[in-house]
Amino acid sequence: MQQLKLFNSYTGKKEIFKPIKKNSVGMYVCGPTVYNNVHLGNCRTFISFDLIFRYLKHLGYKVKYVRNITDVGHLENDSDFGEDRILKKAKIDKIEPMEVAQKYTIDFYETLSLFNVLPPSIEPTATGHIIEQIELIKKIIKKGFAYEVNGSVYFDVLKYDNKYKYGTLTNKKIDELFSNSRELSGQGDKKNLQDFALWKKAEKKHIMRWPSPWSDGFPGWHLECSAMSSKYLGNKFDIHGGGIDLKFPHHECEIAQCEAANDIKPVNYWLHANMLTLNNKKMSKSTGNNILPGEIINGKNNFFSKPINAEVIRFFILQAHYRSVLDISEKALLASEKGFKKLTDSLSLLENIKPSDKTIGFDIENWEKLCYDSMNDDFNSPILISNLFSAVKFINSINDGKSSVSINDLKVLSEKMKLFFFEILGLKITNKSDENINSKTDDLIKLILKYREKSRNERDFKTSDIIRDDLEKLGIIINDTESGTNYNSN
Ligand code: AMP
Ligand code: ZN
């Protein structure tokens, strides 16, 4: 069997994976900024790292997987002067910023669980690690790579570049990286346009604020990840991941901060997952070119003519390599649905196959090797899936009486098919009748809410309250908001 190789974005090469500590892996992946519902593009990145997490565990590594929640400091346009995304949403919805963070953190968990994504080992929040972030800033100032102006602290990129070189991940020089006007927008108090904020002094009305030696303020987005990764994984760890759109400036800045503080490059292997596109454009919250997983699953969207279930969407995502761009379309989803059915039918067929004296028509040992080789080659799930389809062909031909399988080979085939399907690819087979019941219940609750709305409009508050209380007894909690009534069930 081949050794595990991974494509290290830092060196631009596939490398044999050698963990720092034998049999253990420390992995950090940038988590979501919780100011909106996660779209399917975000989910693709987390499904990609779920595959990697699952496979590393399968290989026997003890994996400490840290994935953060960004609940402060990620400003609009990824800049140092935009509005905090969470604060902006809180103003629009007229709720506390922490209510925004709570609501969309729950949405994030619920959405990922639809796709059978395993929880990480540690899920730290940025607001829960303000002390660590302040300590890290102090360290960087002490080393001479950051400076304070009017209560804000900035990282001195040019000074760092002189000693260590900024841009080693993207392999670009500072001038190339900052040639674009967006990256240079707004200098404010900074010494140089390339500098970035480690700590920002909060304006009077800015309610997300914490005391610090420099001002009442809030931390910079890049700093959060450096503070949380080093706290849980140490100053040097094995794998850092995230979407490819985070390479610059976010990951370049993470490297700079850690190296300035500790005089050591923080990460051995940088892994970047590529983007999911819709109509060949990046799926993104800010441009509106996105689709929510729930809208695909319930079929209520403007893109696809029928509902597609979550396992099929996960399968569709894993049919592309994590480093390739993947465009979602009706045609591609329907092809995945067909393929997924073929695979699950074959798994059921496998349960009823009768073994023969010998295996004819298939080399199980070589097949198993090819499956592992594909995953060991930078987690190549599409090649793994094509190998699973070779097994499907074989299973169908046994069923048709054209091939046969020995008792030992049948055992290996059955075990490995299940291992790759359920454990490593993380796929599931959902009972169709459960899905129908769930969608019917949803329709029924909406019907009841419609009648409650009618009684409220007629000022019959007694009836509307009875409906609310009775639903609450069933664990269905109604929320009346400015944009209408919605519900949560438990
Ligand atoms: P955000 O909440 O915007 O910070 O994004 C959370 C994660 O989703 C990051 O790792 C992004 O790189 C990733 N991401 C954002 N858009 C896409 C996309 N269209 N396809 C894949 N990953 C994405
Ligand atoms: Zn990050």
XYZ file of C-alpha atoms and ligand atoms in Angstrom:
514
model
C 0.000 0.000 0.000
C 1.224 3.496 -0.807
C 2.052 5.942 1.957
C -0.339 8.856 2.494
C 0.636 11.825 0.342
C -0.938 15.220 0.552
C -0.749 18.276 -1.623
C 0.910 20.950 0.449
C -0.228 24.365 -0.797
C 2.805 25.836 0.927
C 5.319 24.034 -1.266
C 2.975 23.439 -4.209
C 3.932 19.740 -4.123
C 2.462 16.412 -3.116
C 4.422 15.258 -0.088
C 4.521 12.137 2.053
C 2.694 12.927 5.273
C 4.918 12.792 8.337
C 3.221 13.965 11.530
C 5.222 15.839 14.168
C 4.261 13.320 16.856
C 4.135 9.683 15.815
C 0.529 8.449 15.429
C -1.008 11.851 16.271
C -2.235 14.634 14.028
C -3.039 18.232 14.951
C -5.363 19.831 12.394
C -6.859 23.336 12.395
C -9.549 24.412 9.922
C -10.944 27.952 9.710
C -14.601 27.805 10.669
C -17.540 29.949 9.606
C -18.311 33.561 10.413
C -21.708 33.120 12.014
C -23.727 36.045 10.659
C -25.865 34.253 8.112
C -27.075 30.785 7.123
C -24.282 28.604 5.766
C -24.643 28.054 2.021
C -23.730 24.910 0.155
C -20.318 26.350 -0.819
C -19.330 26.681 2.849
C -20.590 23.130 3.402
C -18.380 21.839 0.597
C -15.258 23.026 2.398
C -16.343 21.440 5.696
C -17.326 18.187 3.939
C -13.864 18.133 2.295
C -12.158 18.399 5.675
C -14.590 15.865 7.139
C -13.360 13.370 4.545
C -9.762 14.157 5.515
C -10.559 13.882 9.250
C -12.332 10.552 8.745
C -9.523 9.096 6.654
C -6.748 10.181 9.024
C -8.696 8.559 11.875
C -9.195 5.429 9.820
C -5.428 5.208 9.268
C -5.118 4.993 13.042
C -4.001 8.534 13.847
C -5.206 10.169 17.015
C -6.503 13.363 15.421
C -7.005 16.579 17.361
C -9.212 18.526 14.982
C -9.813 22.168 15.902
C -12.365 24.176 13.923
C -13.235 27.642 15.196
C -16.360 29.755 15.186
C -15.707 33.375 14.160
C -18.150 35.390 16.229
C -16.354 38.749 16.203
C -13.833 40.753 14.194
C -14.536 39.563 10.639
C -15.286 42.906 9.018
C -17.002 43.516 5.704
C -14.832 43.031 2.587
C -12.288 41.269 4.850
C -10.922 44.761 5.513
C -9.836 46.625 8.643
C -12.393 49.395 8.258
C -15.682 47.790 7.247
C -18.515 47.087 9.633
C -18.406 43.918 11.760
C -20.562 41.410 9.867
C -22.264 40.141 13.018
C -22.920 43.605 14.379
C -24.423 44.717 11.075
C -26.811 41.758 11.045
C -27.724 42.418 14.699
C -28.695 45.989 13.792
C -30.821 44.831 10.863
C -32.632 42.186 12.938
C -32.732 44.438 16.039
C -31.210 41.767 18.261
C -28.011 41.337 20.297
C -24.860 40.416 18.306
C -24.556 37.291 20.459
C -28.086 36.305 19.426
C -26.950 36.497 15.810
C -23.895 34.355 16.587
C -26.003 31.843 18.536
C -28.660 31.549 15.843
C -26.210 30.957 13.003
C -23.917 28.710 15.023
C -26.927 26.447 15.580
C -27.796 26.668 11.877
C -24.194 25.690 11.076
C -24.330 22.604 13.330
C -27.745 21.546 12.078
C -26.759 21.964 8.441
C -23.511 20.043 8.804
C -25.286 17.245 10.618
C -27.630 16.869 7.611
C -24.489 16.008 5.666
C -23.207 13.623 8.318
C -20.181 15.827 9.043
C -18.483 14.697 12.268
C -18.002 17.308 14.991
C -14.370 18.387 15.449
C -12.475 17.618 18.662
C -12.518 21.261 19.789
C -14.674 24.117 18.516
C -13.392 27.349 20.087
C -15.103 30.715 19.632
C -13.181 33.937 19.056
C -15.101 35.742 21.808
C -14.162 32.956 24.222
C -10.443 33.564 23.592
C -9.993 37.327 23.960
C -7.380 36.883 26.701
C -5.258 34.596 24.512
C -5.531 37.082 21.660
C -4.418 39.988 23.844
C -1.451 37.918 25.059
C -0.461 37.118 21.476
C -0.612 40.810 20.507
C 1.607 41.692 23.496
C 4.116 39.094 22.325
C 4.152 40.440 18.753
C 4.577 44.036 20.008
C 7.437 42.906 22.246
C 9.175 41.288 19.293
C 8.853 44.615 17.448
C 6.453 43.547 14.695
C 3.375 45.513 15.784
C 2.662 49.063 16.867
C -0.139 50.937 18.589
C -1.840 54.033 17.191
C -4.826 55.692 18.885
C -5.838 52.542 20.763
C -5.584 50.212 17.761
C -2.690 47.822 17.143
C -1.392 47.032 13.670
C 0.966 44.368 12.371
C 3.999 45.842 10.629
C 4.022 43.816 7.410
C 7.047 45.512 5.833
C 9.192 44.995 8.927
C 8.153 41.337 9.066
C 8.842 40.999 5.338
C 12.361 42.311 5.825
C 13.179 39.549 8.266
C 10.982 36.606 7.275
C 9.309 37.370 3.879
C 5.558 37.934 3.678
C 3.719 35.969 0.947
C 5.458 32.591 1.265
C 2.164 30.664 1.071
C 0.978 32.274 -2.141
C 4.592 32.475 -3.291
C 4.180 36.106 -4.247
C 6.039 39.270 -3.390
C 4.371 42.029 -1.405
C 4.048 44.291 -4.467
C 2.185 41.611 -6.402
C -0.092 40.764 -3.478
C -1.119 44.340 -2.852
C -1.341 45.557 -6.438
C -5.115 45.445 -6.331
C -6.918 48.511 -5.008
C -9.289 46.461 -2.810
C -6.390 45.169 -0.742
C -5.104 48.687 -0.328
C -8.380 50.397 0.507
C -8.306 52.587 3.588
C -5.116 53.333 5.461
C -6.503 55.102 8.530
C -3.854 55.108 11.256
C -1.671 52.464 9.668
C 1.989 53.220 8.965
C 1.785 51.347 5.682
C -1.142 50.268 3.541
C -0.142 46.607 3.786
C -0.360 46.533 7.600
C -3.360 44.816 9.159
C -5.207 45.215 12.441
C -4.496 42.963 15.401
C -6.703 45.021 17.711
C -9.231 47.702 16.810
C -10.398 50.414 19.150
C -14.203 50.323 19.267
C -16.185 53.407 18.321
C -18.586 54.656 20.982
C -21.572 52.834 19.507
C -19.703 49.588 18.825
C -21.148 47.216 21.409
C -18.867 44.219 20.798
C -15.965 45.446 22.931
C -13.509 44.143 25.498
C -10.944 45.907 27.685
C -7.305 45.631 26.613
C -4.037 47.457 27.410
C -4.608 49.628 24.312
C -8.344 50.432 24.328
C -11.800 49.002 24.736
C -12.029 47.233 21.426
C -12.096 43.965 19.565
C -9.574 41.590 17.939
C -8.709 41.283 14.252
C -10.019 38.310 12.299
C -6.585 36.895 11.362
C -5.413 37.058 14.960
C -8.255 34.858 16.219
C -7.114 31.841 14.253
C -3.464 32.235 15.280
C -4.406 32.507 18.971
C -6.794 29.546 18.919
C -4.653 27.232 16.785
C -1.556 27.776 18.905
C -3.505 27.429 22.145
C -4.844 23.983 21.278
C -2.240 22.643 18.855
C 0.982 24.384 19.886
C 3.292 26.776 18.074
C 3.899 24.230 15.341
C 1.291 21.751 14.177
C 0.672 19.374 11.300
C -2.211 20.531 9.117
C -3.971 23.847 8.583
C -6.937 23.922 6.243
C -9.613 26.173 4.857
C -11.165 27.275 1.588
C -8.731 28.419 -1.095
C -10.226 31.940 -0.897
C -8.646 32.274 2.558
C -5.051 31.841 1.331
C -4.567 35.585 1.044
C -4.787 37.651 3.119
C -6.106 35.452 5.971
C -3.604 32.601 5.938
C -0.633 34.739 4.925
C -1.423 36.938 7.930
C -1.775 33.923 10.234
C 1.703 32.744 9.207
C 3.138 36.239 9.719
C 1.623 36.653 13.195
C 2.776 33.252 14.435
C 6.251 33.550 12.979
C 6.682 37.072 14.362
C 5.612 35.868 17.815
C 7.392 32.520 17.986
C 10.151 32.699 15.372
C 8.867 29.498 13.774
C 6.572 28.727 10.833
C 3.361 27.485 12.461
C 2.232 24.772 10.047
C 3.813 21.828 8.222
C 1.074 21.161 5.643
C -1.376 23.748 4.296
C -4.432 22.185 2.669
C -6.856 24.293 0.641
C -10.258 23.146 -0.536
C -11.516 24.535 -3.817
C -14.730 26.413 -4.430
C -18.237 25.280 -5.231
C -19.660 27.377 -8.052
C -23.214 28.044 -9.184
C -23.634 29.085 -12.816
C -19.826 28.914 -12.921
C -19.462 31.725 -10.385
C -18.214 31.291 -6.834
C -21.036 30.590 -4.430
C -20.966 33.456 -2.000
C -23.046 35.116 0.691
C -22.187 38.651 -0.316
C -23.031 38.398 -4.036
C -26.260 36.471 -3.442
C -25.072 33.738 -5.845
C -25.778 30.920 -3.439
C -28.172 28.221 -2.456
C -28.928 26.946 1.027
C -28.765 23.191 1.615
C -32.307 23.167 3.041
C -33.645 24.712 -0.175
C -32.172 21.905 -2.271
C -33.374 19.212 0.117
C -36.960 20.535 0.286
C -36.995 21.394 -3.418
C -38.096 25.001 -2.819
C -35.569 26.890 -4.938
C -35.257 28.498 -8.352
C -32.434 26.314 -9.603
C -33.487 22.673 -9.509
C -36.765 21.067 -10.560
C -36.942 18.475 -7.763
C -35.752 17.924 -4.177
C -32.383 16.192 -3.788
C -31.568 14.488 -0.526
C -28.574 15.323 1.660
C -26.675 12.046 1.084
C -26.855 12.575 -2.676
C -25.528 16.131 -2.253
C -22.651 14.830 -0.119
C -21.988 12.122 -2.713
C -22.056 14.753 -5.492
C -19.475 16.803 -3.580
C -17.201 13.817 -2.975
C -17.367 12.845 -6.632
C -15.045 15.799 -7.239
C -11.543 16.024 -5.803
C -11.390 18.571 -2.992
C -8.826 20.659 -4.906
C -10.956 20.948 -8.068
C -13.558 23.611 -8.697
C -17.004 22.017 -8.695
C -20.012 23.524 -10.450
C -23.430 22.497 -9.193
C -26.146 21.990 -11.790
C -29.368 20.049 -12.135
C -27.743 17.697 -14.654
C -24.794 16.940 -12.358
C -27.012 16.410 -9.310
C -29.318 14.035 -11.196
C -26.315 12.047 -12.432
C -25.099 11.764 -8.818
C -28.547 10.691 -7.694
C -28.510 7.896 -10.279
C -24.982 6.844 -9.304
C -25.810 6.926 -5.612
C -28.806 4.641 -6.174
C -26.655 2.202 -8.150
C -24.213 2.088 -5.253
C -26.843 1.642 -2.532
C -28.701 -1.005 -4.577
C -25.449 -2.863 -4.874
C -24.870 -2.688 -1.104
C -28.274 -4.322 -0.535
C -27.565 -6.917 -3.192
C -24.300 -7.742 -1.456
C -26.228 -8.859 1.646
C -27.879 -11.669 -0.338
C -24.974 -12.886 -2.483
C -24.184 -16.581 -2.063
C -20.463 -17.436 -2.122
C -18.996 -20.063 -4.477
C -15.821 -22.180 -4.321
C -13.714 -19.569 -6.005
C -13.703 -16.021 -7.247
C -14.051 -15.553 -10.974
C -13.991 -12.198 -12.755
C -12.455 -9.897 -10.113
C -9.231 -9.420 -8.171
C -10.396 -8.409 -4.697
C -6.917 -7.923 -3.273
C -5.913 -5.589 -6.073
C -9.247 -3.755 -5.827
C -8.746 -3.096 -2.123
C -5.244 -1.811 -2.862
C -6.564 0.531 -5.549
C -9.174 1.914 -3.116
C -6.506 2.704 -0.515
C -4.096 4.034 -3.153
C -6.709 6.543 -4.275
C -7.267 7.870 -0.757
C -3.547 7.858 -0.047
C -3.061 9.997 -3.133
C -4.169 13.290 -1.558
C -7.614 11.984 -0.516
C -8.747 11.310 -4.079
C -12.404 10.500 -3.405
C -13.533 10.524 -7.081
C -11.043 7.756 -7.893
C -12.129 5.863 -4.780
C -15.753 6.151 -5.948
C -14.859 4.916 -9.421
C -13.236 1.897 -7.750
C -16.429 1.319 -5.782
C -18.281 1.308 -9.111
C -15.938 -1.423 -10.406
C -17.070 -3.478 -7.419
C -20.718 -2.645 -8.242
C -20.172 -4.071 -11.736
C -18.725 -7.218 -10.229
C -21.566 -7.585 -7.694
C -24.132 -7.208 -10.478
C -22.399 -9.805 -12.583
C -22.387 -12.285 -9.667
C -26.081 -11.607 -9.324
C -26.533 -12.310 -13.039
C -24.642 -15.597 -12.664
C -21.762 -14.387 -14.867
C -19.119 -14.217 -12.104
C -18.608 -15.815 -8.714
C -16.996 -14.968 -5.385
C -15.344 -17.158 -2.727
C -16.477 -16.970 0.893
C -13.305 -15.154 1.984
C -13.390 -12.665 -0.878
C -17.077 -12.003 -0.241
C -16.271 -11.163 3.368
C -13.518 -8.722 2.317
C -15.675 -7.190 -0.430
C -18.611 -6.670 1.910
C -16.506 -5.259 4.757
C -14.528 -2.891 2.544
C -17.540 -1.654 0.561
C -19.227 -0.724 3.840
C -16.050 0.758 5.277
C -15.472 3.050 2.297
C -19.143 3.958 1.857
C -20.201 4.608 5.448
C -17.085 5.271 7.483
C -14.674 6.989 5.097
C -16.949 8.732 2.588
C -19.423 9.312 5.436
C -22.447 8.428 3.303
C -25.758 7.224 4.718
C -28.864 5.570 3.441
C -31.937 7.386 4.704
C -35.269 5.777 4.999
C -37.518 7.454 2.427
C -40.639 7.118 4.592
C -38.974 9.145 7.425
C -38.266 11.938 4.960
C -41.886 12.015 3.793
C -43.125 12.183 7.371
C -40.752 15.069 8.139
C -41.841 17.121 5.175
C -45.551 16.411 5.893
C -45.102 17.525 9.528
C -43.505 20.733 8.323
C -46.431 21.406 5.973
C -48.938 20.682 8.801
C -47.260 23.075 11.231
C -47.211 25.777 8.565
C -50.951 25.196 8.027
C -51.616 25.608 11.753
C -49.509 28.792 11.798
C -51.562 30.153 8.907
C -54.762 29.796 10.963
C -53.080 31.303 14.002
C -52.065 34.282 11.853
C -55.700 34.626 10.769
C -56.930 34.722 14.376
C -54.252 37.317 15.221
C -55.332 39.480 12.304
C -58.891 39.269 13.609
C -57.561 40.265 17.061
C -58.725 36.918 18.484
C -55.620 36.679 20.695
C -57.181 34.055 22.953
C -57.228 31.521 20.112
C -53.803 32.489 18.823
C -52.322 32.066 22.336
C -53.979 28.659 22.787
C -52.480 27.506 19.481
C -49.045 28.791 20.525
C -49.215 27.119 23.970
C -50.502 23.813 22.594
C -47.729 23.708 19.999
C -45.204 24.503 22.732
C -46.425 21.486 24.710
C -45.510 19.388 21.660
C -42.017 20.915 21.687
C -42.728 23.277 18.773
C -41.648 26.790 19.710
C -43.094 29.684 17.747
C -41.149 32.904 17.134
C -43.039 35.974 15.971
C -40.604 38.247 14.125
C -41.021 41.360 12.012
C -40.672 39.330 8.856
C -43.253 36.712 9.919
C -43.677 33.714 12.186
C -41.275 30.799 12.201
C -40.774 27.801 14.483
C -38.154 25.546 16.057
C -38.912 22.033 17.146
C -37.063 19.811 19.570
P -16.952 32.263 5.840
O -18.083 31.977 6.769
O -17.319 33.193 4.721
O -15.704 32.710 6.575
O -16.585 30.906 5.108
C -16.448 29.679 5.777
C -15.676 28.701 4.928
O -16.372 28.433 3.706
C -14.283 29.193 4.513
O -13.353 28.130 4.673
C -14.441 29.542 3.061
O -13.233 29.363 2.371
C -15.474 28.525 2.618
N -16.210 28.931 1.415
C -16.815 30.116 1.170
N -17.391 30.110 -0.055
C -17.155 28.888 -0.593
C -17.486 28.248 -1.842
N -18.192 28.862 -2.778
N -17.069 26.972 -2.028
C -16.347 26.321 -1.081
N -16.006 26.868 0.107
C -16.398 28.127 0.349
Zn -8.833 31.304 10.072
